[in-house]
Amino acid sequence: MLAWDVFYEQLVTKEGYKNVLVGLRNTVIIAVLGLIIGILIGTAIAIVRVMPKYKRLPRVLDKICTVYVAFFRGTPIVVQLLIGYYVLLPLTGINLSALSVCVIIFGMNSGAYVSEIMRSGILSVDPGQLDAGRALGLSYPTAMLKIVVPQAVKNIIPTIGNEFISLIKETSIVSFVSTVDLYVAFKKLASVDYLYTIPYLAMALVYIILVLIITLFIRLIERRLRVSDKRS
Amino acid sequence: MLAMVMAVGITSISAGCTDGGDKEFVVATNTPFSPFEYVDGNMYYGVDIEIAKMYAEANNLKLVIKDMDFDAIIENVNNGYSDIAMAGLTYSEKRAQSVNFTNTYFDASQVLVVPASDTTFDSCTTAEEVEAILGALTSSTKIGVQNGTTGQLYVEGNEDWEFDGFAVECKGYDSAALAARDMLNGGVSYVVVDKAPAKAIADGLNKTTTQVKVIDIELTSEQYAFAVGKDNSALLTSFNAFLAEIKSNGKFQEIIDKYFSNIGTKDGVAVVA
């Protein structure tokens, strides 16, 4: 079949796979580092939002977090990426690669979503846990980080998995800032003959395999965290 | 965390490089726009690519090609992320307000690509006749274009370019090749695209069976130029001198012959070194 021959020639004989590997690497870098940044930012925001608001500082922080979440959930990520790379980065004068900007923007965007996931996790933990910690003399931050958050994390692992999977698939917009991801790399394979069918199907296959690996990985973490549940 | 991000920054892109001096010559482009720039396996080829390579070699610069969305190219050059836009850009006074154009290097025009079975334009011999047929169409007809290109302005109408536009529905795609693909699937009736890429698309799609044909009537008259940032007059001067030189010593014609007449061996740049 002509389409197969062309695809094989583009991918193997003419070494198009090199670009696909770069794309795969970038997709994984953006999704993994983006998720790590997202979890850090998201946890911080979630803690601020559930903090008691008797004093001024928590109230101010809460307002800042509200605006942050509203911005990152209220605008498309492609807009955030364009603003970050073409508007804000030149203002700062820092020399960052386009890929680094992608990692930061995807991380900040993910942080807004993870904050709500984390907040629901924290709220799902019995309030008595925090009270008990406080009664034993732990400070609020210690009780929160050592007692409540670990239990919350266990509850939200499946939802964090969702977030990871959607990050993997959302990276195709990086072509706006001249970066290559899996989608951009596969699209290039049809650049000469305009035979899109097989590159697209192959791309779908790679994405599915990637997501299946992540699913397996998350299930392993989940099982590990549930070990203590079975003790009687 | 910051260290990790920095590490990504340092190791990130070594793609699209050829050896040369330490100083980089960063070219912003958009594939596929055959025969001006396209990817074949792991190599960039095309008229623009070869001119870029020749310039980098002549000035002992390290060539870096950045392939991005067409809409993002001007912004990329303006911010100094790339030195020059080489992407079959059409010169226009409006665009010249935001970038510095080099001298023009290629006469181009928009043409219609239609399904092979379509006979609507067969009797046409002039642009006026084609435009009369297009003008009579209503919004129930769809025409495909590539987003951000002259073709889109031509179909939608634009005052600065003195295009009146047509009543048809204009559908924008990532590339003209995708628009042509959708035309075969019945998504649009016709595609408007630059003449040279139109021929390349037709050649690609007609490899086994004749599926599309190009109506060889020039609908517009435009000229391609390269574009550098507003404040980069040093590169502008240097590049214009280089263009004049390769036009007079025949090197430019050699490149054109390679891609339009298939004479000589094409000289590409690796996408991933």
Coordinates of C-alpha atoms in Angstrom, one line a residue:
Chain A
M1 CA 0.0 0.0 0.0
L2 CA 1.4 3.4 -1.0
A3 CA 0.4 5.1 2.2
W4 CA 2.3 2.6 4.3
D5 CA 5.4 2.7 2.1
V6 CA 5.5 6.5 2.3
F7 CA 5.0 6.4 6.1
Y8 CA 7.8 3.9 6.5
E9 CA 10.1 5.9 4.3
Q10 CA 9.4 9.1 6.2
L11 CA 9.7 7.5 9.6
V12 CA 12.6 5.1 9.2
T13 CA 14.5 5.5 5.9
K14 CA 14.6 9.3 6.1
E15 CA 15.0 9.3 9.9
G16 CA 11.8 11.1 10.7
Y17 CA 11.7 9.1 14.0
K18 CA 14.4 11.4 15.4
N19 CA 12.0 14.2 15.4
V20 CA 9.2 12.0 16.8
L21 CA 11.6 11.1 19.7
V22 CA 12.3 14.8 20.4
G23 CA 8.5 15.4 20.3
L24 CA 7.9 12.4 22.7
R25 CA 10.6 13.7 25.1
N26 CA 9.1 17.2 25.1
T27 CA 5.6 16.0 25.6
V28 CA 6.7 13.9 28.6
I29 CA 8.9 16.7 30.0
I30 CA 6.1 19.2 29.8
A31 CA 3.5 16.9 31.3
V32 CA 5.7 15.5 34.2
L33 CA 7.3 18.8 35.2
G34 CA 4.1 20.6 34.6
L35 CA 2.3 18.2 37.0
I36 CA 5.0 18.5 39.7
I37 CA 4.8 22.3 39.5
G38 CA 1.0 22.0 39.4
I39 CA 0.9 19.9 42.6
L40 CA 3.2 22.2 44.5
I41 CA 1.2 25.3 43.5
G42 CA -2.2 23.5 43.9
T43 CA -1.4 22.3 47.4
A44 CA -0.3 25.7 48.5
I45 CA -3.5 27.3 47.1
A46 CA -5.7 24.6 48.6
I47 CA -4.2 25.1 52.1
V48 CA -4.6 28.9 51.9
R49 CA -8.3 28.4 50.9
V50 CA -9.2 26.1 53.7
M51 CA -7.3 28.1 56.4
P52 CA -9.4 29.8 59.1
K53 CA -9.7 33.5 58.0
Y54 CA -9.7 35.3 61.4
K55 CA -6.5 37.3 60.6
R56 CA -5.7 39.7 57.8
L57 CA -2.9 37.7 56.1
P58 CA -4.9 34.6 55.3
R59 CA -7.7 36.8 53.9
V60 CA -5.3 38.6 51.6
L61 CA -3.7 35.4 50.5
D62 CA -7.1 33.9 49.9
K63 CA -8.0 36.8 47.6
I64 CA -4.8 36.4 45.6
C65 CA -5.4 32.7 45.2
T66 CA -9.0 33.4 44.1
V67 CA -7.8 35.7 41.3
Y68 CA -5.0 33.2 40.3
V69 CA -7.5 30.4 40.0
A70 CA -10.0 32.6 38.2
F71 CA -7.4 33.7 35.6
F72 CA -5.9 30.3 34.9
R73 CA -9.2 28.5 34.7
G74 CA -11.0 31.3 32.9
T75 CA -8.7 31.7 29.9
P76 CA -7.7 29.1 27.4
I77 CA -4.2 27.7 27.9
V78 CA -3.1 28.8 24.4
V79 CA -3.8 32.4 25.4
Q80 CA -1.8 31.9 28.6
L81 CA 1.1 30.5 26.6
L82 CA 1.0 33.3 24.0
I83 CA 0.9 36.0 26.8
G84 CA 3.7 34.3 28.8
Y85 CA 6.0 33.8 25.8
Y86 CA 5.3 36.9 23.6
V87 CA 4.3 39.5 26.2
L88 CA 5.6 38.7 29.7
L89 CA 9.0 37.0 28.9
P90 CA 10.3 39.9 26.8
L91 CA 9.4 42.3 29.7
T92 CA 11.4 40.3 32.2
G93 CA 14.5 40.2 29.9
I94 CA 15.3 36.7 31.1
N95 CA 16.6 34.3 28.5
L96 CA 14.4 31.2 28.8
S97 CA 13.9 28.5 26.1
A98 CA 10.4 28.1 24.7
L99 CA 10.2 24.7 26.2
S100 CA 10.9 26.1 29.7
V101 CA 8.2 28.6 29.2
C102 CA 5.8 25.8 28.2
V103 CA 6.7 23.8 31.4
I104 CA 6.1 26.9 33.6
I105 CA 2.8 27.9 31.9
F106 CA 1.5 24.3 31.9
G107 CA 2.5 24.0 35.6
M108 CA 0.8 27.2 36.6
N109 CA -2.3 26.3 34.6
S110 CA -2.4 22.8 36.2
G111 CA -1.9 24.4 39.6
A112 CA -5.2 26.1 39.3
Y113 CA -7.0 22.8 38.6
V114 CA -5.0 20.8 41.1
S115 CA -5.9 23.4 43.9
E116 CA -9.5 22.5 43.6
I117 CA -8.8 18.8 43.5
M118 CA -6.6 19.2 46.6
R119 CA -9.2 21.3 48.3
S120 CA -11.8 18.6 47.8
G121 CA -9.3 16.1 49.2
I122 CA -8.6 18.1 52.3
L123 CA -12.4 18.7 52.9
S124 CA -12.9 14.9 52.6
V125 CA -10.7 14.3 55.6
D126 CA -12.6 14.2 58.9
P127 CA -12.2 17.6 60.7
G128 CA -11.5 15.7 63.9
Q129 CA -8.1 14.7 62.5
L130 CA -7.0 18.4 62.5
D131 CA -8.6 19.1 65.9
A132 CA -6.8 16.1 67.4
G133 CA -3.5 17.2 66.0
R134 CA -4.0 20.7 67.3
A135 CA -5.1 19.3 70.7
L136 CA -1.8 17.4 70.9
G137 CA 0.1 20.7 70.6
L138 CA 1.0 20.7 66.8
S139 CA 0.9 24.0 65.1
Y140 CA -1.7 24.6 62.4
P141 CA 0.8 24.2 59.4
T142 CA 2.4 21.1 61.0
A143 CA -1.0 19.5 61.7
M144 CA -2.1 20.3 58.1
L145 CA 1.1 19.1 56.3
K146 CA 1.7 16.0 58.5
I147 CA -1.8 14.8 59.2
V148 CA -4.4 16.2 56.9
V149 CA -2.6 16.6 53.5
P150 CA -1.2 13.0 53.4
Q151 CA -4.7 11.6 53.9
A152 CA -6.1 14.0 51.4
V153 CA -3.4 13.0 48.8
K154 CA -4.5 9.4 49.1
N155 CA -8.1 10.3 48.3
I156 CA -7.2 12.4 45.2
I157 CA -4.7 10.1 43.5
P158 CA -7.2 9.0 40.8
T159 CA -8.2 12.6 40.0
I160 CA -4.6 13.7 39.8
G161 CA -4.1 10.8 37.3
N162 CA -6.9 12.4 35.2
E163 CA -5.0 15.7 35.3
F164 CA -1.8 14.1 34.3
I165 CA -3.5 12.4 31.3
S166 CA -5.1 15.6 30.1
L167 CA -1.7 17.4 30.4
I168 CA -0.1 14.7 28.2
K169 CA -2.8 15.3 25.5
E170 CA -3.0 19.1 25.7
T171 CA 0.6 19.9 24.7
S172 CA -0.1 20.2 21.0
I173 CA -0.4 24.0 21.3
V174 CA 3.3 24.4 21.8
S175 CA 3.8 24.8 18.1
F176 CA 2.7 28.5 18.7
V177 CA 6.0 29.0 20.5
S178 CA 8.1 27.0 18.0
T179 CA 8.4 23.9 20.2
V180 CA 7.9 20.3 19.0
D181 CA 5.7 17.9 20.8
L182 CA 4.4 14.5 19.8
Y183 CA 1.5 15.9 17.7
V184 CA 3.7 18.5 15.9
A185 CA 6.3 15.8 15.1
F186 CA 3.8 13.4 13.6
K187 CA 2.2 16.1 11.6
K188 CA 5.6 16.8 9.9
L189 CA 5.7 13.2 8.6
A190 CA 2.9 14.1 6.2
S191 CA 4.7 17.3 5.0
V192 CA 5.8 15.9 1.6
D193 CA 3.0 13.6 0.4
Y194 CA 0.0 15.0 2.4
L195 CA -0.9 11.4 3.3
Y196 CA -2.3 12.1 6.8
T197 CA -4.1 8.8 7.5
I198 CA -1.3 6.7 8.8
P199 CA 0.7 9.3 10.6
Y200 CA -2.5 10.3 12.5
L201 CA -3.4 6.7 13.4
A202 CA 0.2 6.0 14.5
M203 CA 0.1 9.2 16.6
A204 CA -3.2 8.0 18.3
L205 CA -1.6 4.7 19.0
V206 CA 1.5 6.3 20.7
Y207 CA -0.8 8.5 22.8
I208 CA -2.9 5.5 23.9
I209 CA 0.2 3.5 24.9
L210 CA 1.5 6.6 26.8
V211 CA -1.7 7.0 28.7
L212 CA -2.0 3.2 29.4
I213 CA 1.5 3.4 31.0
I214 CA 0.5 6.3 33.1
T215 CA -2.7 4.6 34.2
L216 CA -0.7 1.5 35.2
F217 CA 1.8 3.7 37.1
I218 CA -1.0 5.5 39.0
R219 CA -2.7 2.3 39.9
L220 CA 0.6 1.1 41.4
I221 CA 0.9 4.2 43.5
E222 CA -2.7 3.9 44.6
R223 CA -2.2 0.3 45.6
R224 CA 0.9 1.2 47.6
L225 CA -0.9 3.9 49.4
R226 CA -3.8 1.7 50.3
V227 CA -1.6 -0.9 52.0
S228 CA -2.2 0.6 55.4
D229 CA -6.0 0.4 54.9
K230 CA -6.0 -3.4 55.1
R231 CA -4.4 -3.6 58.5
S232 CA -6.9 -4.7 61.2
Chain B
M1 CA 12.3 22.7 41.2
L2 CA 13.9 25.8 39.6
A3 CA 17.0 23.8 38.9
M4 CA 15.0 21.3 37.1
V5 CA 13.4 23.9 34.9
M6 CA 16.7 25.5 34.2
A7 CA 18.1 22.1 33.2
V8 CA 15.3 21.7 30.7
G9 CA 16.1 25.1 29.4
I10 CA 19.8 24.2 28.8
T11 CA 19.3 20.8 27.2
S12 CA 16.2 21.7 25.4
I13 CA 16.5 22.4 21.7
S14 CA 19.5 21.4 19.6
A15 CA 17.1 20.8 16.6
G16 CA 17.5 22.2 13.1
C17 CA 21.2 23.1 13.5
T18 CA 24.0 23.0 11.0
D19 CA 27.6 23.5 12.1
G20 CA 29.2 26.9 11.6
G21 CA 30.3 29.7 13.9
D22 CA 29.2 30.1 17.4
K23 CA 26.8 32.9 16.6
E24 CA 23.3 31.7 15.7
F25 CA 21.2 32.6 12.7
V26 CA 17.6 31.8 13.8
V27 CA 15.1 31.4 11.1
A28 CA 11.3 31.4 11.8
T29 CA 9.3 29.3 9.3
N30 CA 6.2 27.3 8.9
T31 CA 6.0 23.9 7.2
P32 CA 4.5 22.5 5.1
F33 CA 4.6 25.2 2.5
S34 CA 6.2 23.3 -0.4
P35 CA 8.4 24.1 -2.3
F36 CA 9.5 27.0 -0.1
E37 CA 9.8 24.9 3.1
Y38 CA 8.8 21.4 4.0
V39 CA 10.1 18.4 6.0
D40 CA 11.1 15.2 4.3
G41 CA 11.9 12.6 7.0
N42 CA 14.4 14.3 9.2
M43 CA 15.4 17.0 6.8
Y44 CA 14.1 20.5 6.1
Y45 CA 14.1 21.3 2.4
G46 CA 12.9 24.2 0.3
V47 CA 13.8 27.5 -1.5
D48 CA 13.8 29.5 1.7
I49 CA 15.7 26.8 3.6
E50 CA 18.5 26.7 1.0
I51 CA 18.8 30.5 0.9
A52 CA 19.0 30.5 4.7
K53 CA 21.7 27.8 4.7
M54 CA 23.7 29.7 2.0
Y55 CA 23.5 32.9 4.0
A56 CA 24.6 31.2 7.3
E57 CA 27.5 29.5 5.5
A58 CA 28.6 32.7 3.8
N59 CA 28.6 34.6 7.2
N60 CA 29.9 31.7 9.3
L61 CA 26.8 31.5 11.4
K62 CA 25.1 28.5 13.0
L63 CA 21.8 28.0 11.3
V64 CA 18.8 27.3 13.6
I65 CA 15.4 26.6 12.0
K66 CA 12.3 27.2 14.2
D67 CA 9.2 25.6 12.7
M68 CA 6.1 27.2 14.2
D69 CA 2.5 28.3 13.5
F70 CA 2.3 30.7 10.6
D71 CA 0.3 33.2 12.7
A72 CA 3.1 33.2 15.3
I73 CA 6.0 34.0 12.9
I74 CA 5.9 37.8 12.8
E75 CA 5.4 38.0 16.6
N76 CA 8.4 35.7 17.0
V77 CA 10.7 37.9 14.9
N78 CA 9.4 41.1 16.5
N79 CA 10.4 39.8 20.0
G80 CA 13.9 38.9 18.8
Y81 CA 13.3 35.1 19.4
S82 CA 14.2 34.7 15.7
D83 CA 16.4 36.8 13.5
I84 CA 14.4 36.5 10.3
A85 CA 11.1 35.1 9.0
M86 CA 11.6 33.0 5.9
A87 CA 8.2 31.5 5.2
G88 CA 7.0 32.6 1.8
L89 CA 5.8 35.9 3.4
T90 CA 3.9 38.2 1.1
Y91 CA 5.1 41.8 1.2
S92 CA 2.4 44.3 2.2
E93 CA 2.5 47.9 3.5
K94 CA 0.4 46.9 6.5
R95 CA 2.8 44.1 7.5
A96 CA 5.7 46.4 6.8
Q97 CA 4.5 48.6 9.7
S98 CA 5.4 45.8 12.2
V99 CA 8.5 44.3 10.5
N100 CA 11.3 45.2 8.2
F101 CA 10.9 43.5 4.9
T102 CA 14.0 42.6 2.8
N103 CA 13.8 43.1 -1.0
T104 CA 11.3 40.8 -2.6
Y105 CA 12.6 37.6 -4.1
F106 CA 9.7 35.8 -5.7
D107 CA 6.5 36.7 -7.7
A108 CA 3.5 34.8 -6.4
S109 CA -0.2 34.7 -6.8
Q110 CA -3.2 33.0 -5.4
V111 CA -4.9 30.2 -7.4
L112 CA -7.9 27.9 -7.0
V113 CA -7.5 24.2 -6.3
V114 CA -10.7 22.2 -7.1
P115 CA -11.6 18.5 -7.2
A116 CA -10.6 16.8 -10.4
S117 CA -14.3 16.2 -11.3
D118 CA -15.3 19.9 -10.9
T119 CA -15.9 21.7 -14.2
T120 CA -17.1 25.0 -12.9
F121 CA -14.0 27.0 -13.9
D122 CA -13.0 25.0 -17.0
S123 CA -14.1 27.6 -19.4
C124 CA -12.4 30.5 -17.6
T125 CA -9.4 32.2 -19.1
T126 CA -9.0 35.4 -17.0
A127 CA -9.1 36.2 -13.3
E128 CA -12.2 38.4 -13.9
E129 CA -14.1 35.4 -15.2
V130 CA -13.1 33.3 -12.1
E131 CA -14.0 36.1 -9.8
A132 CA -17.4 36.6 -11.5
I133 CA -18.2 32.9 -10.7
L134 CA -16.9 33.2 -7.1
G135 CA -18.8 36.5 -6.7
A136 CA -22.1 34.8 -7.7
L137 CA -21.7 32.1 -4.9
T138 CA -23.6 32.5 -1.7
S139 CA -22.6 31.7 1.9
S140 CA -23.8 28.1 1.4
T141 CA -20.5 27.4 -0.5
K142 CA -17.4 26.9 1.6
I143 CA -13.9 27.7 0.5
G144 CA -10.8 26.5 2.4
V145 CA -7.7 28.5 3.1
Q146 CA -4.7 28.4 5.4
N147 CA -5.2 30.6 8.5
G148 CA -3.4 34.0 8.4
T149 CA -2.4 33.8 4.7
T150 CA -3.1 36.0 1.7
G151 CA -5.6 33.4 0.5
Q152 CA -7.7 34.0 3.6
L153 CA -7.6 37.8 3.1
Y154 CA -8.5 37.3 -0.5
V155 CA -11.6 35.2 0.2
E156 CA -12.8 37.1 3.3
G157 CA -12.0 40.5 1.9
N158 CA -9.6 43.1 3.3
E159 CA -9.4 46.8 2.8
D160 CA -5.7 47.2 3.3
W161 CA -5.0 44.7 0.6
E162 CA -7.8 46.0 -1.6
F163 CA -9.6 42.6 -1.7
D164 CA -13.4 42.9 -1.9
G165 CA -13.9 39.3 -0.7
F166 CA -16.7 37.0 -1.6
A167 CA -20.1 36.0 0.1
V168 CA -18.9 32.4 0.5
E169 CA -18.1 30.9 3.9
C170 CA -14.3 30.9 4.4
K171 CA -12.9 28.0 6.4
G172 CA -9.5 28.4 7.9
Y173 CA -7.1 25.4 8.3
D174 CA -3.6 24.9 9.9
S175 CA -2.2 24.4 6.4
A176 CA -3.4 24.5 2.9
A177 CA -2.6 20.8 2.6
L178 CA -5.2 20.0 5.3
A179 CA -7.7 22.3 3.5
A180 CA -7.2 20.3 0.3
R181 CA -7.6 17.0 2.3
D182 CA -10.9 18.3 3.6
M183 CA -12.0 19.3 0.1
L184 CA -11.6 15.6 -0.9
N185 CA -13.7 14.7 2.0
G186 CA -16.4 17.2 1.0
G187 CA -15.7 19.7 3.8
V188 CA -15.2 22.6 1.4
S189 CA -15.8 23.1 -2.3
Y190 CA -12.6 24.8 -3.3
V191 CA -9.3 25.8 -1.8
V192 CA -7.4 29.1 -2.4
V193 CA -3.7 28.9 -1.9
D194 CA -0.4 30.3 -3.3
K195 CA 0.4 29.0 -6.8
A196 CA 3.7 27.1 -6.0
P197 CA 2.4 25.2 -3.0
A198 CA -0.9 24.6 -4.9
K199 CA 1.1 22.7 -7.5
A200 CA 3.1 20.8 -4.8
I201 CA -0.2 19.8 -3.1
A202 CA -1.7 18.6 -6.4
D203 CA 1.4 16.6 -7.1
G204 CA 1.3 15.0 -3.7
L205 CA -2.4 14.2 -3.8
N206 CA -2.4 13.0 -7.5
K207 CA 0.4 10.5 -7.0
T208 CA -1.8 7.4 -7.6
T209 CA -5.1 8.8 -8.9
T210 CA -5.9 12.3 -10.1
Q211 CA -8.0 13.8 -7.3
V212 CA -7.5 17.5 -7.6
K213 CA -6.6 20.1 -10.2
V214 CA -5.1 23.6 -10.0
I215 CA -7.0 26.3 -12.0
D216 CA -3.9 28.0 -13.5
I217 CA -5.3 31.6 -13.4
E218 CA -3.5 34.1 -11.2
L219 CA -6.1 35.7 -9.0
T220 CA -3.7 38.1 -7.2
S221 CA -0.3 39.6 -7.8
E222 CA 2.0 39.6 -4.8
Q223 CA 5.6 39.3 -4.0
Y224 CA 7.4 37.3 -1.3
A225 CA 10.0 38.8 0.9
F226 CA 11.9 37.9 4.1
A227 CA 11.2 39.9 7.3
V228 CA 13.5 40.9 10.1
G229 CA 12.7 42.8 13.3
K230 CA 12.0 46.5 13.2
D231 CA 15.3 47.4 15.0
N232 CA 17.5 45.0 13.2
S233 CA 18.7 47.2 10.3
A234 CA 22.2 45.6 10.3
L235 CA 20.8 42.2 9.3
L236 CA 18.4 43.9 6.8
T237 CA 21.3 45.6 5.0
S238 CA 23.5 42.5 5.1
F239 CA 20.7 40.2 3.8
N240 CA 19.7 42.5 1.0
A241 CA 23.3 42.7 -0.2
F242 CA 23.4 38.8 0.0
L243 CA 20.2 38.5 -2.0
A244 CA 21.5 40.9 -4.7
E245 CA 24.7 38.8 -4.8
I246 CA 23.1 35.4 -5.3
K247 CA 20.7 36.8 -7.8
S248 CA 23.6 38.2 -9.9
N249 CA 25.9 35.1 -9.6
G250 CA 23.1 32.6 -10.6
K251 CA 23.0 30.8 -7.2
F252 CA 19.5 32.0 -6.6
Q253 CA 18.3 30.7 -10.0
E254 CA 20.0 27.4 -9.2
I255 CA 17.8 27.0 -6.1
I256 CA 14.7 27.9 -8.0
D257 CA 15.6 25.4 -10.7
K258 CA 16.0 22.7 -8.1
Y259 CA 12.5 23.1 -6.8
F260 CA 10.6 24.2 -9.8
S261 CA 12.3 22.3 -12.6
N262 CA 13.8 19.4 -10.6
I263 CA 17.4 20.2 -11.8
G264 CA 20.2 19.5 -9.5
T265 CA 20.4 17.9 -6.0
K266 CA 18.4 19.4 -3.1
D267 CA 20.4 20.5 -0.1
G268 CA 18.6 20.2 3.2
V269 CA 19.1 20.9 6.9
A270 CA 18.6 18.2 9.5
V271 CA 15.6 18.7 11.8
V272 CA 17.2 16.8 14.6
A273 CA 21.0 16.8 14.5

